[in-house]
PDB file of C-alpha atoms in Angstrom:
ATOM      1  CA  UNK A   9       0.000   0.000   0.000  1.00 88.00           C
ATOM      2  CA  UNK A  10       3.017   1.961   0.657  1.00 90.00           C
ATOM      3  CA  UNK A  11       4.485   1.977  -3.132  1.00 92.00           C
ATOM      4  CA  UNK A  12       1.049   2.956  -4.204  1.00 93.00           C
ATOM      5  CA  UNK A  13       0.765   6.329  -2.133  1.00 95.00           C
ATOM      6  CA  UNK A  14       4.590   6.644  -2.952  1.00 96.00           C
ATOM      7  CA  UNK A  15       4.009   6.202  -7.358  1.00 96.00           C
ATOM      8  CA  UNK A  16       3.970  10.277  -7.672  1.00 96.00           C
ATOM      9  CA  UNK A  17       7.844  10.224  -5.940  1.00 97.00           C
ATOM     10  CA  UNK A  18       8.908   7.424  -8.292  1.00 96.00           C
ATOM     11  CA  UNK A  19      12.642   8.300  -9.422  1.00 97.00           C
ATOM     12  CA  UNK A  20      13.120  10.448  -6.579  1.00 98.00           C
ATOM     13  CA  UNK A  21      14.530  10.560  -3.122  1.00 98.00           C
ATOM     14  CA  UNK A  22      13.082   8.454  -0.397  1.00 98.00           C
ATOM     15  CA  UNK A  23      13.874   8.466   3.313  1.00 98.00           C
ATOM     16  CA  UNK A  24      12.508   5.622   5.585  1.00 98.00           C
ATOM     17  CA  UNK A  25      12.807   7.688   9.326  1.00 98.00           C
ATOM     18  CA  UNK A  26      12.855   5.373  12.148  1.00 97.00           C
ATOM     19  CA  UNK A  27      14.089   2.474   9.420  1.00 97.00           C
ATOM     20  CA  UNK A  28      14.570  -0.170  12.679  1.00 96.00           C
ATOM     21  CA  UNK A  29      15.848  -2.931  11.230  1.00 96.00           C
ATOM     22  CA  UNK A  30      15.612  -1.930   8.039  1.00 96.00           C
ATOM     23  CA  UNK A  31      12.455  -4.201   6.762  1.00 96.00           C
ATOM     24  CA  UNK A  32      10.740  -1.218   4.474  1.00 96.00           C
ATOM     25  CA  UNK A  33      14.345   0.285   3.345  1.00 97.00           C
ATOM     26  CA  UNK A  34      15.379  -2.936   1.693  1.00 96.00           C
ATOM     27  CA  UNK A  35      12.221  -3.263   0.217  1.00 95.00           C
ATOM     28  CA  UNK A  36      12.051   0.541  -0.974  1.00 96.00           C
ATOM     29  CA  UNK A  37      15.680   0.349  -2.398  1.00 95.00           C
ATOM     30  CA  UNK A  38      15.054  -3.355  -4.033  1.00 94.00           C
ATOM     31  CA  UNK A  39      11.683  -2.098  -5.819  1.00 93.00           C
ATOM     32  CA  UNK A  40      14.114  -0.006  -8.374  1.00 93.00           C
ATOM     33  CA  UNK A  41      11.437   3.059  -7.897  1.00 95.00           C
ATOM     34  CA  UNK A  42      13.562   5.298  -6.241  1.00 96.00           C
ATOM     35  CA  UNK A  43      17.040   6.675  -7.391  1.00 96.00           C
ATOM     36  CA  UNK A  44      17.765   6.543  -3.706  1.00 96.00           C
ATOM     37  CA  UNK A  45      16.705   5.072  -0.461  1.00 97.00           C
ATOM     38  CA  UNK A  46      18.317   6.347   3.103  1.00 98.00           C
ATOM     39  CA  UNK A  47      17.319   3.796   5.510  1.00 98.00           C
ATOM     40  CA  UNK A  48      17.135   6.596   8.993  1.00 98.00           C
ATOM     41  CA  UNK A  49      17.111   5.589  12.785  1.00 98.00           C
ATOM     42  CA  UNK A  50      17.730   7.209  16.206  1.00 97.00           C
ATOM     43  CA  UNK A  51      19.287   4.051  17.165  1.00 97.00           C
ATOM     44  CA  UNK A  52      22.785   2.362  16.387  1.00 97.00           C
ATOM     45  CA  UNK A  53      22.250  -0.692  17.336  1.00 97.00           C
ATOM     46  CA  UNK A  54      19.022  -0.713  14.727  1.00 97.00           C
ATOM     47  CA  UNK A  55      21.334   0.919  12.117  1.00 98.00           C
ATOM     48  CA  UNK A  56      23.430  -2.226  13.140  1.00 97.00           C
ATOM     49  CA  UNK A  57      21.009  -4.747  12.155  1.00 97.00           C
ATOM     50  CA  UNK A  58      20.155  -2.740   9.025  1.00 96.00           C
ATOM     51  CA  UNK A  59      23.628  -2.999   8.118  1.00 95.00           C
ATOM     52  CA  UNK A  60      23.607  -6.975   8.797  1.00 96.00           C
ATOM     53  CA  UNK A  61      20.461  -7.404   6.606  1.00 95.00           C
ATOM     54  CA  UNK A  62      21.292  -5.340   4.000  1.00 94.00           C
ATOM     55  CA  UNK A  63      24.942  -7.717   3.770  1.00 92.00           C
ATOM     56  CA  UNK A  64      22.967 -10.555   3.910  1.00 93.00           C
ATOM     57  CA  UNK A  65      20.817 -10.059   0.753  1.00 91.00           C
ATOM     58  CA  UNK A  66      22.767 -10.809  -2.304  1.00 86.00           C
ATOM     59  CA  UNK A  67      19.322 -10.266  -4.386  1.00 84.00           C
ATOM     60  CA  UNK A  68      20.112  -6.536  -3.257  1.00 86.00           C
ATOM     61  CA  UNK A  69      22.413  -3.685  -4.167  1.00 76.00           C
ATOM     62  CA  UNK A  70      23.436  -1.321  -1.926  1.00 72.00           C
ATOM     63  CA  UNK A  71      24.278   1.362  -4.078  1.00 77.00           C
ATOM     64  CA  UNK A  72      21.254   3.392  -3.803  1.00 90.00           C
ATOM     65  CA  UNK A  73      20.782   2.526  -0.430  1.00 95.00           C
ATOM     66  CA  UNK A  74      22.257   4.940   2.435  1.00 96.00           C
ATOM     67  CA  UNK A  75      22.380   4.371   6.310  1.00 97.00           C
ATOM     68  CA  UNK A  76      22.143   7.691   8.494  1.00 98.00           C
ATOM     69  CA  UNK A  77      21.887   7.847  12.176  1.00 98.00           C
ATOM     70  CA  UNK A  78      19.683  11.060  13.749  1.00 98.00           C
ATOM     71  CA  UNK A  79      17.091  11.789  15.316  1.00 97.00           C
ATOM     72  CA  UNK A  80      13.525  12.263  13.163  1.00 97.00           C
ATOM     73  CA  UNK A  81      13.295  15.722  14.955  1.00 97.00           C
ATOM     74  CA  UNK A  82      16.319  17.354  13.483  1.00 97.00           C
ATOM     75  CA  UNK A  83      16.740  15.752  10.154  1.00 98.00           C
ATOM     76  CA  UNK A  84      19.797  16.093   8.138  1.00 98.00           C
ATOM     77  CA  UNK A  85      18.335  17.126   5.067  1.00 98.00           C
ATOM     78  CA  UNK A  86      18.138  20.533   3.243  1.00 98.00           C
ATOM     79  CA  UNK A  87      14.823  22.022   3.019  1.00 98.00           C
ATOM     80  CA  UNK A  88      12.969  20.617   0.067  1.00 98.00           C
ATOM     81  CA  UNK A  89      15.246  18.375  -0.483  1.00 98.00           C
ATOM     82  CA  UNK A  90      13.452  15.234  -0.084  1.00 98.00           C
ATOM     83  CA  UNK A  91      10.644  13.438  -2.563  1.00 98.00           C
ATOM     84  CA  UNK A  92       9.490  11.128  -0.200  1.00 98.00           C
ATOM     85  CA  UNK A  93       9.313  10.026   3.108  1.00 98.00           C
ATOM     86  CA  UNK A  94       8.257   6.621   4.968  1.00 98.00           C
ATOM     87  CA  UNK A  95       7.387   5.866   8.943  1.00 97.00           C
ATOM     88  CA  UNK A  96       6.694   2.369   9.294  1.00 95.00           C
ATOM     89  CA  UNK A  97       5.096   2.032  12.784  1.00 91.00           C
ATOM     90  CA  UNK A  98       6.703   4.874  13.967  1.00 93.00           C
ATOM     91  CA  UNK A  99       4.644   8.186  14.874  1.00 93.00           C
ATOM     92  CA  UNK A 100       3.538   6.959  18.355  1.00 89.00           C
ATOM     93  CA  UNK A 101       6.960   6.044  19.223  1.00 90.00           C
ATOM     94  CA  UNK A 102       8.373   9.688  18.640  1.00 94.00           C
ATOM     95  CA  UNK A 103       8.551  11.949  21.672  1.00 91.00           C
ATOM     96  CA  UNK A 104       7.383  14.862  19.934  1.00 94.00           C
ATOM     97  CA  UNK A 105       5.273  13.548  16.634  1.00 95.00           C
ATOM     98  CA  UNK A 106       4.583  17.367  16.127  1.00 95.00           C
ATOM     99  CA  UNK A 107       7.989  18.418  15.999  1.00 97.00           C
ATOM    100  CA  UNK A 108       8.942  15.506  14.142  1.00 97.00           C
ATOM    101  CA  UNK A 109       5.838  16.156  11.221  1.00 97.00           C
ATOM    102  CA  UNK A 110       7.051  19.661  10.899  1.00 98.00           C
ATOM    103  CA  UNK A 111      10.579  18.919  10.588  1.00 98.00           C
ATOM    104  CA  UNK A 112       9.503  16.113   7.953  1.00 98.00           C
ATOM    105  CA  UNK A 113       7.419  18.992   5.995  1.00 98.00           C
ATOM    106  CA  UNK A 114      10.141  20.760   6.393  1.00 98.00           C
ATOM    107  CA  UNK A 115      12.269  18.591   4.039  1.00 98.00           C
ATOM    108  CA  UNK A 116       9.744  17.700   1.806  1.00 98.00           C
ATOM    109  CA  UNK A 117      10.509  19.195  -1.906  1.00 98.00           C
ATOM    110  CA  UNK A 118       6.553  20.802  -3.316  1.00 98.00           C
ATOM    111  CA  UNK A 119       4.686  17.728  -4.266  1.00 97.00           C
ATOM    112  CA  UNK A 120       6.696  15.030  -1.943  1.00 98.00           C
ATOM    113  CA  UNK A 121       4.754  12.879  -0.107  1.00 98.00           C
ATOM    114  CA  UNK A 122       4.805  11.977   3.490  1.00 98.00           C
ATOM    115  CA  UNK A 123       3.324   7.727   4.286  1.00 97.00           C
ATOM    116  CA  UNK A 124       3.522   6.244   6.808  1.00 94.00           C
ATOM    117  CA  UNK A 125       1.402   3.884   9.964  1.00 93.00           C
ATOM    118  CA  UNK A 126       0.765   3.787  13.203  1.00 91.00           C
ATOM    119  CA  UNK A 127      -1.211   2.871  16.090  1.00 85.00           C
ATOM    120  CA  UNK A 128      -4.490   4.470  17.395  1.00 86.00           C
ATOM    121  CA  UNK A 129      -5.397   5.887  20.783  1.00 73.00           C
ATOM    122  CA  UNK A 130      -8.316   3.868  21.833  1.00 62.00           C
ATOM    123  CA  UNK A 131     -12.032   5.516  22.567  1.00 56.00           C
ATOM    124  CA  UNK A 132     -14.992   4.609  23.813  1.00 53.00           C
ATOM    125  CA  UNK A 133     -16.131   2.781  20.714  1.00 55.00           C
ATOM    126  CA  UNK A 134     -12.713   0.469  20.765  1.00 51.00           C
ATOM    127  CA  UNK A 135     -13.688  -3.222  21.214  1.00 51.00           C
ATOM    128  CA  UNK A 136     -12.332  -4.415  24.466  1.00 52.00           C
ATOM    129  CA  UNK A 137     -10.276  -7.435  22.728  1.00 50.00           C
ATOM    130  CA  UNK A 138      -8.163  -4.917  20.731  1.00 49.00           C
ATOM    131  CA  UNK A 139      -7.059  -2.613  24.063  1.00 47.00           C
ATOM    132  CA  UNK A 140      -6.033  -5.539  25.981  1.00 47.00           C
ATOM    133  CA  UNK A 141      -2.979  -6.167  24.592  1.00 50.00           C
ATOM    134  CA  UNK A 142      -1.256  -2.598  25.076  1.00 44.00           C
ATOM    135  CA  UNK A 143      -2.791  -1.948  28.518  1.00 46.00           C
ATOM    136  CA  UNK A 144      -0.007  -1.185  30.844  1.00 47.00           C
ATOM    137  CA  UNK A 145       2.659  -2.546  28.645  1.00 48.00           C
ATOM    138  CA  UNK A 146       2.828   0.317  26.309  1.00 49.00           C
ATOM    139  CA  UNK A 147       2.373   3.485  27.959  1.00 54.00           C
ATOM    140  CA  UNK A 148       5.036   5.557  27.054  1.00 64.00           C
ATOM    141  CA  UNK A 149       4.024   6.182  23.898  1.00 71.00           C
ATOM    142  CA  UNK A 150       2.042   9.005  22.039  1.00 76.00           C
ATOM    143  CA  UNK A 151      -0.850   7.096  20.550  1.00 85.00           C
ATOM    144  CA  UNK A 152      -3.056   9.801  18.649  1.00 87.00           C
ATOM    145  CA  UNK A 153      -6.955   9.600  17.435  1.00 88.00           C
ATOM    146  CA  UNK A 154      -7.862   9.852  13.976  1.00 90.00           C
ATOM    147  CA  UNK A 155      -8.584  13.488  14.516  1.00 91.00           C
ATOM    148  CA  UNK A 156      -5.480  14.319  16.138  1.00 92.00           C
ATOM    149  CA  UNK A 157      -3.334  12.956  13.171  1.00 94.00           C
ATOM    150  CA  UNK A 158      -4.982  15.070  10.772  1.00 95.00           C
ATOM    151  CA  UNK A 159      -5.048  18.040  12.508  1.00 95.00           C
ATOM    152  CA  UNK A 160      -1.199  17.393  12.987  1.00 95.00           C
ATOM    153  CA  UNK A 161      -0.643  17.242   8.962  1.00 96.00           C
ATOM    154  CA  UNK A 162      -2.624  19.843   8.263  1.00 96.00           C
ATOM    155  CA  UNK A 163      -0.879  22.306  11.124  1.00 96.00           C
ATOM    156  CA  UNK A 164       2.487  21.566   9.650  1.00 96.00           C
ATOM    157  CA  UNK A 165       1.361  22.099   6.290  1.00 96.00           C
ATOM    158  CA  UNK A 166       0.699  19.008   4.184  1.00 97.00           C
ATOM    159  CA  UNK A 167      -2.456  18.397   2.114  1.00 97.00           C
ATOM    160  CA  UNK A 168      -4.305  16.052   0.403  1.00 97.00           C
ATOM    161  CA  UNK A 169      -3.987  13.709   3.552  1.00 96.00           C
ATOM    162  CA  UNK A 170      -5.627  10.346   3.259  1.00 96.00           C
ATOM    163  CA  UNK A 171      -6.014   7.317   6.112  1.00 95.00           C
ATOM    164  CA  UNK A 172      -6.819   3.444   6.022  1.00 94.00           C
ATOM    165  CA  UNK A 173      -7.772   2.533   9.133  1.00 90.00           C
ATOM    166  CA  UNK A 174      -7.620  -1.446  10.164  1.00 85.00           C
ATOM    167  CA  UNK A 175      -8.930  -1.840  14.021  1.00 76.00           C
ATOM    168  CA  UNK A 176      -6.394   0.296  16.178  1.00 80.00           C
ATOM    169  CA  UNK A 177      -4.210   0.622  13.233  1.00 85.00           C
ATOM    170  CA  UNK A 178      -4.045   3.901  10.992  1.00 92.00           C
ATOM    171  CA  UNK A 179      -1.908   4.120   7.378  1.00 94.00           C
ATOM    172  CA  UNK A 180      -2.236   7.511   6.460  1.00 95.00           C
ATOM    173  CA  UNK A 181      -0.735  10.072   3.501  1.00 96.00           C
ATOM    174  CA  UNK A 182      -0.017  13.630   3.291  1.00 97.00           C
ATOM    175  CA  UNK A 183       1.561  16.054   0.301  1.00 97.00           C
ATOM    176  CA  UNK A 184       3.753  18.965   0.612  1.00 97.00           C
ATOM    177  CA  UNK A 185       1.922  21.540  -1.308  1.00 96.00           C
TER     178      UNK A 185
END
């Protein structure tokens, strides 16, 4: 579902923030689609494992494919600089996912396109089964409503924002006008 948000940034730039191990990135830079992939994470020892899959995988080349350790609120990236940009599972686990939108906005080139997923804040119409298995395990995270992930686009500027939402589960889209 990713690739088909992503077809308008096809032959561009594509950064995959909070990369973890590095699942998406190899995929991203394996497709062919982009004329670059930088695989991005906080953490070294992720970047680590990355680096361990990437050497692993003879089916892939890592020529277009980039490692770079920092954190998603102070990207290393000019301004409009970047065609596309990828969170796998990632917005609830940043401690600011304002900062961290704006920042990605920030280095979004006019027309580049922000995907990405995450999980939901429950409310009052959540099922019971599906809050279960986060209660009290997972609570230092910034789950967000529906609401509160739109609002957050369209406050740091991107448009055209579009959601799937599975359960407790949101995949969601955004443009840089």
């Amino acid at each position: 579902m990713a690739q088909e948000y992503l077809k308008p940034t096809q032959g561009g730039i594509l950064v995959d923030v909070s990369c973890g191990s590095g699942l998406f990135s190899r995929k991203f830079a394996k497709s062919g689609t982009y004329s670059g992939v930088i695989a991005l994470d906080y953490s070294e020892n992720m970047l680590r494992q990355c680096h361990d899959f990437i050497k692993q995988d003879r089916s892939l080349s890592a020529a277009n494919l980039a490692l770079v350790r920092a954190d998603v609120n102070r990207l290393p990236f000019a301004s409009g600089s970047i065609d596309a940009v990828h969170a796998g599972a990632a917005l609830h686990c940043w401690p600011s996912p304002s900062n961290a939108v704006a920042e990605i906005s920030r280095i979004l080139r006019s027309g580049g396109i922000f995907v990405g997923t995450t999980f939901l804040r429950y409310n009052a119409s959540t099922p019971i089964i599906f809050r279960r298995p986060r209660q009290g395990v997972l609570q230092n995270f910034n789950y967000l409503t529906e609401d509160e992930i739109e609002d957050l686009f369209t406050s740091c500027g991107l448009i055209n924002y579009t959601k799937y939402v599975q359960r407790s589960f949101i995949m969601f889209s955004a443009q840089k006008p």
